PDB file of N, CA and C in Angstrom:
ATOM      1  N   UNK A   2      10.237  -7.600  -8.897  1.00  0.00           N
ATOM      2  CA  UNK A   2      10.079  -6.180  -9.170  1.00  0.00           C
ATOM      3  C   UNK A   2      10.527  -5.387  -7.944  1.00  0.00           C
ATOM      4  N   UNK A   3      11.225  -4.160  -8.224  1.00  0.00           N
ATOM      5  CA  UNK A   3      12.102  -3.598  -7.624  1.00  0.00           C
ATOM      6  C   UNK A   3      11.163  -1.942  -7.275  1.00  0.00           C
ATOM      7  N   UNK A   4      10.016  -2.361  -6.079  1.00  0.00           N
ATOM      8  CA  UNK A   4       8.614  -1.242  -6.591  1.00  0.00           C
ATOM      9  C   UNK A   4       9.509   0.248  -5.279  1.00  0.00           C
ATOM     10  N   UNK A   5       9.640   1.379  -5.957  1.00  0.00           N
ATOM     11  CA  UNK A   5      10.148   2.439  -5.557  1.00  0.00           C
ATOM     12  C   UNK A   5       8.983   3.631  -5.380  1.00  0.00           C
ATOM     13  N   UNK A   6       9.330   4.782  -4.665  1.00  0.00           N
ATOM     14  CA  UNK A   6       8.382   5.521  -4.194  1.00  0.00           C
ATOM     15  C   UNK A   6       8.029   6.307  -5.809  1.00  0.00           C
ATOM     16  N   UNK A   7       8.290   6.222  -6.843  1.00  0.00           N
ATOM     17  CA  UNK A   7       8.484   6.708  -8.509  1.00  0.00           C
ATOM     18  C   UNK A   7       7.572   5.983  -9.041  1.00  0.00           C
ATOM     19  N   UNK A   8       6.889   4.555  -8.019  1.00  0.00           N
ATOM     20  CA  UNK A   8       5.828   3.861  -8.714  1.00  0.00           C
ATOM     21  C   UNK A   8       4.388   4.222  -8.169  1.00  0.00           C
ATOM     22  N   UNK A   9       4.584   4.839  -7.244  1.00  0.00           N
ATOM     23  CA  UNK A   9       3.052   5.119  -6.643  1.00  0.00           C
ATOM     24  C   UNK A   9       2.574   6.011  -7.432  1.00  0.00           C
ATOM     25  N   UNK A  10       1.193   5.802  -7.017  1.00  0.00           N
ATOM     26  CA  UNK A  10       0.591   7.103  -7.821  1.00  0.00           C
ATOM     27  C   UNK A  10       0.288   8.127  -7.493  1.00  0.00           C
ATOM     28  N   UNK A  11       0.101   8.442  -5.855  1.00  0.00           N
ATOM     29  CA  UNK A  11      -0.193   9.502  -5.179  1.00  0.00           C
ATOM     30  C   UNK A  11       1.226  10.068  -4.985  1.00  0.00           C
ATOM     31  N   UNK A  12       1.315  11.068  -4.753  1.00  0.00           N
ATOM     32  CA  UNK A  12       2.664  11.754  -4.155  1.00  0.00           C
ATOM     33  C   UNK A  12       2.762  12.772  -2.564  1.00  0.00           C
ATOM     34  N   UNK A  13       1.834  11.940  -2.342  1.00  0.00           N
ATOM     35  CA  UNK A  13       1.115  13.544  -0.782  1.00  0.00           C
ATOM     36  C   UNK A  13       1.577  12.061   0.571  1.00  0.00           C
ATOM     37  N   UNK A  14       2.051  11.149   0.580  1.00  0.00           N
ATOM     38  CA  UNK A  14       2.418  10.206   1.274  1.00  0.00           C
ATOM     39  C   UNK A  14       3.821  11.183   2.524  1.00  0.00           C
ATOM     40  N   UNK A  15       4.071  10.646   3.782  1.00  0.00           N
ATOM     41  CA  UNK A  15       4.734  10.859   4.408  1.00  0.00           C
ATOM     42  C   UNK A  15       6.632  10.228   4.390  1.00  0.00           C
ATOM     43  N   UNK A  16       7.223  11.047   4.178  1.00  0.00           N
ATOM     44  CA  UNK A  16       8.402  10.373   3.714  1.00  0.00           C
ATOM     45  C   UNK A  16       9.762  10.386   5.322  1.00  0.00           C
ATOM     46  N   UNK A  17       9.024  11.027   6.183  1.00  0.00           N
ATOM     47  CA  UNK A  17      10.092  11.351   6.994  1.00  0.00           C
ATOM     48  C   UNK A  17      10.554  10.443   7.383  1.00  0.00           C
ATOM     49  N   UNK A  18      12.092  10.898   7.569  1.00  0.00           N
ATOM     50  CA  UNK A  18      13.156   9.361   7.940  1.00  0.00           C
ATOM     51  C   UNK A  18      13.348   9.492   9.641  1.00  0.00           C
ATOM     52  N   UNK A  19      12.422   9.413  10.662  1.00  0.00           N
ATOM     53  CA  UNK A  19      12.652   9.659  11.901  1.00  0.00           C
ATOM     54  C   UNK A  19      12.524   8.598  12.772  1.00  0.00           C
ATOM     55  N   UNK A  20      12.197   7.418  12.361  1.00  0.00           N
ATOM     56  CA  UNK A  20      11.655   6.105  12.834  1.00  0.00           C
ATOM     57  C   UNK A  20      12.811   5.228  12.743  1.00  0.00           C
ATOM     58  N   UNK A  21      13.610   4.195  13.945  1.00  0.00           N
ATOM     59  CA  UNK A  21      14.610   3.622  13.599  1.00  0.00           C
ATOM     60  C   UNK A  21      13.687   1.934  13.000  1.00  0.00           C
ATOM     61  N   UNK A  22      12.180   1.932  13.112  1.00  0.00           N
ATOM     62  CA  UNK A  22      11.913   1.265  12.616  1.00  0.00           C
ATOM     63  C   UNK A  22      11.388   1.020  10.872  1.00  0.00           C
ATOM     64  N   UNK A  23      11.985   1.925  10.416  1.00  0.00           N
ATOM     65  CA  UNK A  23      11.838   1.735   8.689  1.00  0.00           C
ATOM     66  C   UNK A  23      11.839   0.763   8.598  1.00  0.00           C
ATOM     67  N   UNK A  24      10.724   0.141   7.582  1.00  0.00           N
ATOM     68  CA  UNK A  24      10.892  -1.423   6.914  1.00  0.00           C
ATOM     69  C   UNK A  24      11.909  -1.285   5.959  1.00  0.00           C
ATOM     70  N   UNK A  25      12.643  -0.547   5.330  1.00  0.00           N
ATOM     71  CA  UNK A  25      14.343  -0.037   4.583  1.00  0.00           C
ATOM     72  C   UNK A  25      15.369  -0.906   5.042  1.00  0.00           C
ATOM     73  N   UNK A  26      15.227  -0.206   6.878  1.00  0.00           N
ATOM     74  CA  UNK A  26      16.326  -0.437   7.091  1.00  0.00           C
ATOM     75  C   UNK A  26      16.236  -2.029   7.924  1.00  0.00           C
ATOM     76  N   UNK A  27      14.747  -2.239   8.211  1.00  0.00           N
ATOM     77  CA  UNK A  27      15.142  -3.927   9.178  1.00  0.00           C
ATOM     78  C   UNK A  27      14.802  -5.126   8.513  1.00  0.00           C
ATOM     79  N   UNK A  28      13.747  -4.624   7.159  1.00  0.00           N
ATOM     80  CA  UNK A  28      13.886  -5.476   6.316  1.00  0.00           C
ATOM     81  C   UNK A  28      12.210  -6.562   6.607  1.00  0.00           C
ATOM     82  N   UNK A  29      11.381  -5.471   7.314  1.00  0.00           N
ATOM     83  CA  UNK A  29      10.259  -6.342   7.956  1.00  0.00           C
ATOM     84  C   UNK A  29       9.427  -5.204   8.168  1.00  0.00           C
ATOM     85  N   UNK A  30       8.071  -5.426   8.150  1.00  0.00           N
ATOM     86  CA  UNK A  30       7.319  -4.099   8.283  1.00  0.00           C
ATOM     87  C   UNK A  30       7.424  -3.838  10.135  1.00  0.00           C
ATOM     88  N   UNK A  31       7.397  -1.876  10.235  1.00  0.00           N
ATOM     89  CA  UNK A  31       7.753  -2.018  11.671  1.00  0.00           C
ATOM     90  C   UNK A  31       6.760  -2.170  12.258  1.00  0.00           C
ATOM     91  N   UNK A  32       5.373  -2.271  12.445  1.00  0.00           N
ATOM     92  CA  UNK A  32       4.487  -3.039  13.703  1.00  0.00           C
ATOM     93  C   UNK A  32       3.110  -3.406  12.689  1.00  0.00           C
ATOM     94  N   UNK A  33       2.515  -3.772  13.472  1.00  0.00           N
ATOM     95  CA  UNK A  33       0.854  -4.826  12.835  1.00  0.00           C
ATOM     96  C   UNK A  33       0.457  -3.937  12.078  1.00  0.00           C
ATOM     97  N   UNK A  34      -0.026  -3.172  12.639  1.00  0.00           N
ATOM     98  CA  UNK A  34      -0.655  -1.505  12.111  1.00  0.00           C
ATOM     99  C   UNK A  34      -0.167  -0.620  10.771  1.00  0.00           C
ATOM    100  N   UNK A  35      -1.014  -0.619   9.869  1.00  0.00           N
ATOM    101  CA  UNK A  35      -0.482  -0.241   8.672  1.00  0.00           C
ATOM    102  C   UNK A  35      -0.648   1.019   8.317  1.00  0.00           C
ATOM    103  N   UNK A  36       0.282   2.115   8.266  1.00  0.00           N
ATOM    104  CA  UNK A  36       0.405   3.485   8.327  1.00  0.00           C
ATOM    105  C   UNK A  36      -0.253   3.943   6.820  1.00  0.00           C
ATOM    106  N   UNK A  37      -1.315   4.004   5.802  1.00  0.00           N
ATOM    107  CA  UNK A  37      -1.841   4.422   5.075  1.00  0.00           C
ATOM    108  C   UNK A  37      -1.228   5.551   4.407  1.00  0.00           C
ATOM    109  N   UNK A  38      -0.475   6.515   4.961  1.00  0.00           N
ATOM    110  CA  UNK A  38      -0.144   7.629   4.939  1.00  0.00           C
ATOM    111  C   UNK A  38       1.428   8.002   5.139  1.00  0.00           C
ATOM    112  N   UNK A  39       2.226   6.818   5.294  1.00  0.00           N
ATOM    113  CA  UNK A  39       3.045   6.742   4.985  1.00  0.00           C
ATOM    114  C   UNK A  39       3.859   5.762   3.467  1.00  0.00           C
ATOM    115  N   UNK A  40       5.028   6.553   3.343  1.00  0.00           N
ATOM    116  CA  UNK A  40       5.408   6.363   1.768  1.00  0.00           C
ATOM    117  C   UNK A  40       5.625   4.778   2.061  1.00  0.00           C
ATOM    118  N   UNK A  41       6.877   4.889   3.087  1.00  0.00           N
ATOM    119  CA  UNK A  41       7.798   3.917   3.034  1.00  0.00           C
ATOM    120  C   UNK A  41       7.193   2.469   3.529  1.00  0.00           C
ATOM    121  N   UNK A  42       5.588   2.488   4.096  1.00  0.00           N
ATOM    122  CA  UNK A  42       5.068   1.242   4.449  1.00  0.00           C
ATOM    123  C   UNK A  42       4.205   1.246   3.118  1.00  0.00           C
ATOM    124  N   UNK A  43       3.832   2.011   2.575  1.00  0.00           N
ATOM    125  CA  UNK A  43       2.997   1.899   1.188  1.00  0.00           C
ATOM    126  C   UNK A  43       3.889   1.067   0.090  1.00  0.00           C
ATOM    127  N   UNK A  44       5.239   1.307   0.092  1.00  0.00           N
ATOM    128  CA  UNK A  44       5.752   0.925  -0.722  1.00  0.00           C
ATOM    129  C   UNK A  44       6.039  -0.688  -0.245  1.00  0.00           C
ATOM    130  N   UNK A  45       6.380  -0.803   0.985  1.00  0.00           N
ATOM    131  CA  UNK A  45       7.074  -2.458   1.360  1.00  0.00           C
ATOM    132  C   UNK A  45       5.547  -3.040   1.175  1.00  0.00           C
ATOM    133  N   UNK A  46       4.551  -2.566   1.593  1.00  0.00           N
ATOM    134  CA  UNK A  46       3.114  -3.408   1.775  1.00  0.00           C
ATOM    135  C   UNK A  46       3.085  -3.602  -0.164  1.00  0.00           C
ATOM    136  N   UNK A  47       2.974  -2.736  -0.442  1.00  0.00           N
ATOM    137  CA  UNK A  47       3.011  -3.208  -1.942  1.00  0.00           C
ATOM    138  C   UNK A  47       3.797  -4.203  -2.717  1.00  0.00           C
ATOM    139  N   UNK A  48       5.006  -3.502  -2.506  1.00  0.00           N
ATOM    140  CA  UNK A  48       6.211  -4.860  -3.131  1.00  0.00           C
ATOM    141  C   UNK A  48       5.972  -6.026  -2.710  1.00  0.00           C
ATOM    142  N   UNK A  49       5.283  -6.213  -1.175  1.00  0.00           N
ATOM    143  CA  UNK A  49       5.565  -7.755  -0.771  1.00  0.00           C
ATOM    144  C   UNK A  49       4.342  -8.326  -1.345  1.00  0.00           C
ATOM    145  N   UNK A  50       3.215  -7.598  -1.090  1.00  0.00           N
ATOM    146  CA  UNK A  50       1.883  -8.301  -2.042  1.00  0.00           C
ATOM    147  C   UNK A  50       1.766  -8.252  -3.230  1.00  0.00           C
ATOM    148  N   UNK A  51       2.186  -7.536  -4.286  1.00  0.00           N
ATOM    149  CA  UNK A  51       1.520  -7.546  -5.458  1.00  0.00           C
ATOM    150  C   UNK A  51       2.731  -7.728  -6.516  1.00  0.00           C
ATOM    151  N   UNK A  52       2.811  -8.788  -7.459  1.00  0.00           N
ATOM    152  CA  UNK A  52       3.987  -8.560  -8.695  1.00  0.00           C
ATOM    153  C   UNK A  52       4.496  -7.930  -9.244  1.00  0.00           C
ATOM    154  N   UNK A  53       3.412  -6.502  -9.883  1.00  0.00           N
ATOM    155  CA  UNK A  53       4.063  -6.454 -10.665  1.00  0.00           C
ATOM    156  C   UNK A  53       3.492  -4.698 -10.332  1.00  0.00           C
ATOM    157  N   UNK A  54       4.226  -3.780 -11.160  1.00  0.00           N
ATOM    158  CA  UNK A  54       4.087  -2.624 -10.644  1.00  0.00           C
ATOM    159  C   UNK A  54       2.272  -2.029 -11.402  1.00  0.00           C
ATOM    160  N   UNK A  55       1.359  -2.396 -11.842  1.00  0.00           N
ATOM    161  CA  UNK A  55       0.327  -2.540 -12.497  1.00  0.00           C
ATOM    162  C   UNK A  55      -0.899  -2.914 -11.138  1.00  0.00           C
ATOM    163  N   UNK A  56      -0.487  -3.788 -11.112  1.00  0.00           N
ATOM    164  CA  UNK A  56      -1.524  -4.181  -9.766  1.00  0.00           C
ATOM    165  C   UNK A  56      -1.110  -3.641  -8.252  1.00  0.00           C
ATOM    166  N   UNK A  57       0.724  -2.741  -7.935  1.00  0.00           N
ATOM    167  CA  UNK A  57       0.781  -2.458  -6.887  1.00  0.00           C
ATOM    168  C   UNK A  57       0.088  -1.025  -7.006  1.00  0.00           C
ATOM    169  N   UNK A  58      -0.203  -0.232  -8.157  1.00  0.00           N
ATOM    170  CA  UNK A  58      -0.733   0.832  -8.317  1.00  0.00           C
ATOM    171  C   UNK A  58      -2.851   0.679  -8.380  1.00  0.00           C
ATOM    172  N   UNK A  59      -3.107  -0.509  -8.824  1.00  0.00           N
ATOM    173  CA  UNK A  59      -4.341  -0.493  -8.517  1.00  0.00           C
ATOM    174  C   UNK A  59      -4.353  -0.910  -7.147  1.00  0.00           C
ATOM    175  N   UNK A  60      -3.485  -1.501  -6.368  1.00  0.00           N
ATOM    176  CA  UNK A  60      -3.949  -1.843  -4.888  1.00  0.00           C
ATOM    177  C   UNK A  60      -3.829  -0.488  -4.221  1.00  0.00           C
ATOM    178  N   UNK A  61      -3.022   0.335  -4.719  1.00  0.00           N
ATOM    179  CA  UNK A  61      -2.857   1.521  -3.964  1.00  0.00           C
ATOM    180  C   UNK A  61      -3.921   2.743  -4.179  1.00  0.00           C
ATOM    181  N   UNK A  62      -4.505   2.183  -5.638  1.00  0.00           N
ATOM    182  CA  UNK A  62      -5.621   2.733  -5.680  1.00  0.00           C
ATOM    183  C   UNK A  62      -7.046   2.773  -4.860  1.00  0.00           C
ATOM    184  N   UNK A  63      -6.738   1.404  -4.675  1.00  0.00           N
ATOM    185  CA  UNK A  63      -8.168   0.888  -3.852  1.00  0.00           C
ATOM    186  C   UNK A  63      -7.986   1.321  -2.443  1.00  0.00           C
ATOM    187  N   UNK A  64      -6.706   1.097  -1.923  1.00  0.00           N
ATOM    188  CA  UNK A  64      -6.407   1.107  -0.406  1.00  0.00           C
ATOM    189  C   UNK A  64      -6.706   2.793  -0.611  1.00  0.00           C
ATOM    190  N   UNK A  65      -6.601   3.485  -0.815  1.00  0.00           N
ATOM    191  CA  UNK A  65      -7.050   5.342  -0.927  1.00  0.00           C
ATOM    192  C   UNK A  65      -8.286   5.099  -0.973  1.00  0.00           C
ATOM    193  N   UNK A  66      -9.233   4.756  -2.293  1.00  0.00           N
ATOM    194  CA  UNK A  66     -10.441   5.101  -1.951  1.00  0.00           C
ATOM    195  C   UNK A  66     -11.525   4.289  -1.776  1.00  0.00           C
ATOM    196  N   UNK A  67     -10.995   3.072  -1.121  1.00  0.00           N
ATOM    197  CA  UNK A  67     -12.549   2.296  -1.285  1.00  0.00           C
ATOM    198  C   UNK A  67     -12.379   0.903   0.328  1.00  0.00           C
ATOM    199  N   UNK A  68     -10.936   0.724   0.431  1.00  0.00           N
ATOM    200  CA  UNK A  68     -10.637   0.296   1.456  1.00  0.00           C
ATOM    201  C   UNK A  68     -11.179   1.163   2.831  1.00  0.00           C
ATOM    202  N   UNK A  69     -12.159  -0.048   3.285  1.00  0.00           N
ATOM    203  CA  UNK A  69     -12.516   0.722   4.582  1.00  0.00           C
ATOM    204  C   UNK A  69     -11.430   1.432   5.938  1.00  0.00           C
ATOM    205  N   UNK A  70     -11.816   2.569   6.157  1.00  0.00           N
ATOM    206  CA  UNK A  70     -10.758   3.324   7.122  1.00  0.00           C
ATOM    207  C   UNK A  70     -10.858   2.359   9.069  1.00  0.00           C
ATOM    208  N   UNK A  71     -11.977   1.688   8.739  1.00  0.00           N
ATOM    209  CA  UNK A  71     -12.040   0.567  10.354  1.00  0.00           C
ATOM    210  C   UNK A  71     -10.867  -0.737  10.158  1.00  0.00           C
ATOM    211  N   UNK A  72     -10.261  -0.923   9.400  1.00  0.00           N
ATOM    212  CA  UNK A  72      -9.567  -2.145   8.703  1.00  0.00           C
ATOM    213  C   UNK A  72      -7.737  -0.805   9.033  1.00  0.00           C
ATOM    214  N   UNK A  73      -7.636  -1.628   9.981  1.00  0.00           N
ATOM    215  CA  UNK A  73      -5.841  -1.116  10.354  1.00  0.00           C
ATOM    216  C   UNK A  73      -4.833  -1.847  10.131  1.00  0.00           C
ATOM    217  N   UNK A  74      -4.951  -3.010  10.220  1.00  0.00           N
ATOM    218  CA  UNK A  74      -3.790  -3.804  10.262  1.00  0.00           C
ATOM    219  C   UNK A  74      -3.223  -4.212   8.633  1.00  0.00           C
ATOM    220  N   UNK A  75      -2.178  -5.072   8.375  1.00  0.00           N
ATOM    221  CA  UNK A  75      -1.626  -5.112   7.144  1.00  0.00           C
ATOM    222  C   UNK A  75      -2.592  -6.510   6.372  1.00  0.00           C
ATOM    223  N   UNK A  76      -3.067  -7.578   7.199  1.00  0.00           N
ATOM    224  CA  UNK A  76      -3.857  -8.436   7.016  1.00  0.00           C
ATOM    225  C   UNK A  76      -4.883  -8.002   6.920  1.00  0.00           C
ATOM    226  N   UNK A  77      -5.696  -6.963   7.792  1.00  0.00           N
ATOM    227  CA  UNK A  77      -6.918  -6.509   7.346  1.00  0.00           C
ATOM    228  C   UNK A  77      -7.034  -6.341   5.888  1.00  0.00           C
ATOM    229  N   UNK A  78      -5.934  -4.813   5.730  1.00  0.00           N
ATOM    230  CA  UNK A  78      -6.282  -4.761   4.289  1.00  0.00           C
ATOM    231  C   UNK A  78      -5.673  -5.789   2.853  1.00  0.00           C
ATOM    232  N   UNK A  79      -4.981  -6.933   3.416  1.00  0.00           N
ATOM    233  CA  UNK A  79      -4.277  -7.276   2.285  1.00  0.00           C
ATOM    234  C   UNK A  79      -5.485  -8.524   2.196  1.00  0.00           C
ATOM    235  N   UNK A  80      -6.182  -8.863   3.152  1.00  0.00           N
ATOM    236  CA  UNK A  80      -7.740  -9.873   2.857  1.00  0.00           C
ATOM    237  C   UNK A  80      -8.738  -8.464   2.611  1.00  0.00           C
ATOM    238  N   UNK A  81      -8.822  -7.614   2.699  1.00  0.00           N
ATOM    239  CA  UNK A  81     -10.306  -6.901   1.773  1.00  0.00           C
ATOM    240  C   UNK A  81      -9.427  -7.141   0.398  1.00  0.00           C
ATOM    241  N   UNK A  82      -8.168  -6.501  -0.135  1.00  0.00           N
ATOM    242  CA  UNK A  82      -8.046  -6.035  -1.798  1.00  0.00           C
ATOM    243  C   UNK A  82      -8.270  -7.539  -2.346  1.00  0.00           C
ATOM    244  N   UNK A  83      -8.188  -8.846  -1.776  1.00  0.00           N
ATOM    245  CA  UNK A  83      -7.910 -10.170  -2.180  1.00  0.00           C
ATOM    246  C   UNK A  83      -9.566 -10.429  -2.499  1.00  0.00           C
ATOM    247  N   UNK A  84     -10.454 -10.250  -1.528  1.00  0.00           N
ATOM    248  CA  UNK A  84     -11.797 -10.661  -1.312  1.00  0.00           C
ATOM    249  C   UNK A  84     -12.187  -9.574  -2.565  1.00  0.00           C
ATOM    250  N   UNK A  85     -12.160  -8.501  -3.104  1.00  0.00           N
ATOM    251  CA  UNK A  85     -12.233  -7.247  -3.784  1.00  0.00           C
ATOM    252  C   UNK A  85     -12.024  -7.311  -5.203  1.00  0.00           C
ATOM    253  N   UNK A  86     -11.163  -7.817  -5.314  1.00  0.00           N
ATOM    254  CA  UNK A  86      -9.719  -7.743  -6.882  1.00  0.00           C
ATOM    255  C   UNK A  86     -10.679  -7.429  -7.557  1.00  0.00           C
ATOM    256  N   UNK A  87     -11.765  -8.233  -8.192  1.00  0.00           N
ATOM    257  CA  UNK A  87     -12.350  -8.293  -9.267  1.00  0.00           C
ATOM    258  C   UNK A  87     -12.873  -7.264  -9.437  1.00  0.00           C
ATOM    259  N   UNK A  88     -13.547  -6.419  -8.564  1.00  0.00           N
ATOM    260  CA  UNK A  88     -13.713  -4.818  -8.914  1.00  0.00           C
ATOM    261  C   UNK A  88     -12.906  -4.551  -8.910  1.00  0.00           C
ATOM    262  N   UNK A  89     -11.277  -4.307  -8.272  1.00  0.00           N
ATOM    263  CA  UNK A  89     -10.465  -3.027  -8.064  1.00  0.00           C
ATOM    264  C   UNK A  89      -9.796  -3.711  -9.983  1.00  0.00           C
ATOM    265  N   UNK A  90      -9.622  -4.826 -10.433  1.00  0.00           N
ATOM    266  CA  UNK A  90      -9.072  -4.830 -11.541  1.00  0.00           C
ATOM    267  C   UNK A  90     -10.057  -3.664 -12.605  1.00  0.00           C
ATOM    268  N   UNK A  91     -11.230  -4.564 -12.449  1.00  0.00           N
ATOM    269  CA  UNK A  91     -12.208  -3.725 -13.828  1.00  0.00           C
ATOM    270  C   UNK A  91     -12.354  -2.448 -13.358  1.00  0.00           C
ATOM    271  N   UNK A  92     -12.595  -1.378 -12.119  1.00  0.00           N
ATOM    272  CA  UNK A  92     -12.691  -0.328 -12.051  1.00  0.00           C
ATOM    273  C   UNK A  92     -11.513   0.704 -12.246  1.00  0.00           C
ATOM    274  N   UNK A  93     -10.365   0.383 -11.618  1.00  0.00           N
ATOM    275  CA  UNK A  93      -9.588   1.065 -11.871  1.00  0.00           C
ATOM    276  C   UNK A  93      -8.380   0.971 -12.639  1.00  0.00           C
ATOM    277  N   UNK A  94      -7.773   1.845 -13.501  1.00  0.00           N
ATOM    278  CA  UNK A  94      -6.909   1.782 -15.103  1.00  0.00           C
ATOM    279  C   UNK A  94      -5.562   2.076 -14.077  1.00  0.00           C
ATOM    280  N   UNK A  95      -4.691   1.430 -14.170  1.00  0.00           N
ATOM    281  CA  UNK A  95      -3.056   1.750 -13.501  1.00  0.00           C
ATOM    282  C   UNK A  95      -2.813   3.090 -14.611  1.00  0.00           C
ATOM    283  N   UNK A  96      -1.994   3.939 -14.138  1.00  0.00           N
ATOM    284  CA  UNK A  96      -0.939   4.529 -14.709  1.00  0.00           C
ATOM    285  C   UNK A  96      -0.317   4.657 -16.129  1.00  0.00           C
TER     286      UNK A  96
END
């Protein structure tokens, strides 16, 4: 799956192209630290974890409101939504 900024569900994400480290353009997320608030790491953190565009919209659901804000890194949050699923499936409806 080919997950584009047209799949998220929020639209208030940061899109500016000022960073020569875009995960776009090097093909790798650019540091440990996972920018929440940006589009373009929302979208690579998604595509690389989740199949299918259904579950990258409930992970993006959860990472907004229920993922703790002390949890920074991309492993932090990609072990809470894993340890989690079973609520973030039954609570929240994708798109």
């Amino acid at each position: 799956m080919q997950l584009t900024q047209h799949d998220l569900i929020y639209d208030d994400y940061s899109w500016a192209d000022l960073r020569r480290d875009d995960p776009k353009r090097t093909g790798r997320p650019d540091h440990v630290l996972f920018n929440r608030r940006d589009g373009r790491e929302m979208v690579a953190f998604l595509a690389c974890n989740f199949p299918d565009a259904e579950d990258a919209q409930r992970a993006e659901w959860a990472i907004r409101h229920h993922v703790p804000g002390r949890l920074h890194s991309r492993k932090e949050v990609r072990d809470w939504l894993k340890l989690n699923w079973a609520f973030i499936r039954n609570v929240c409806q994708a798109r």
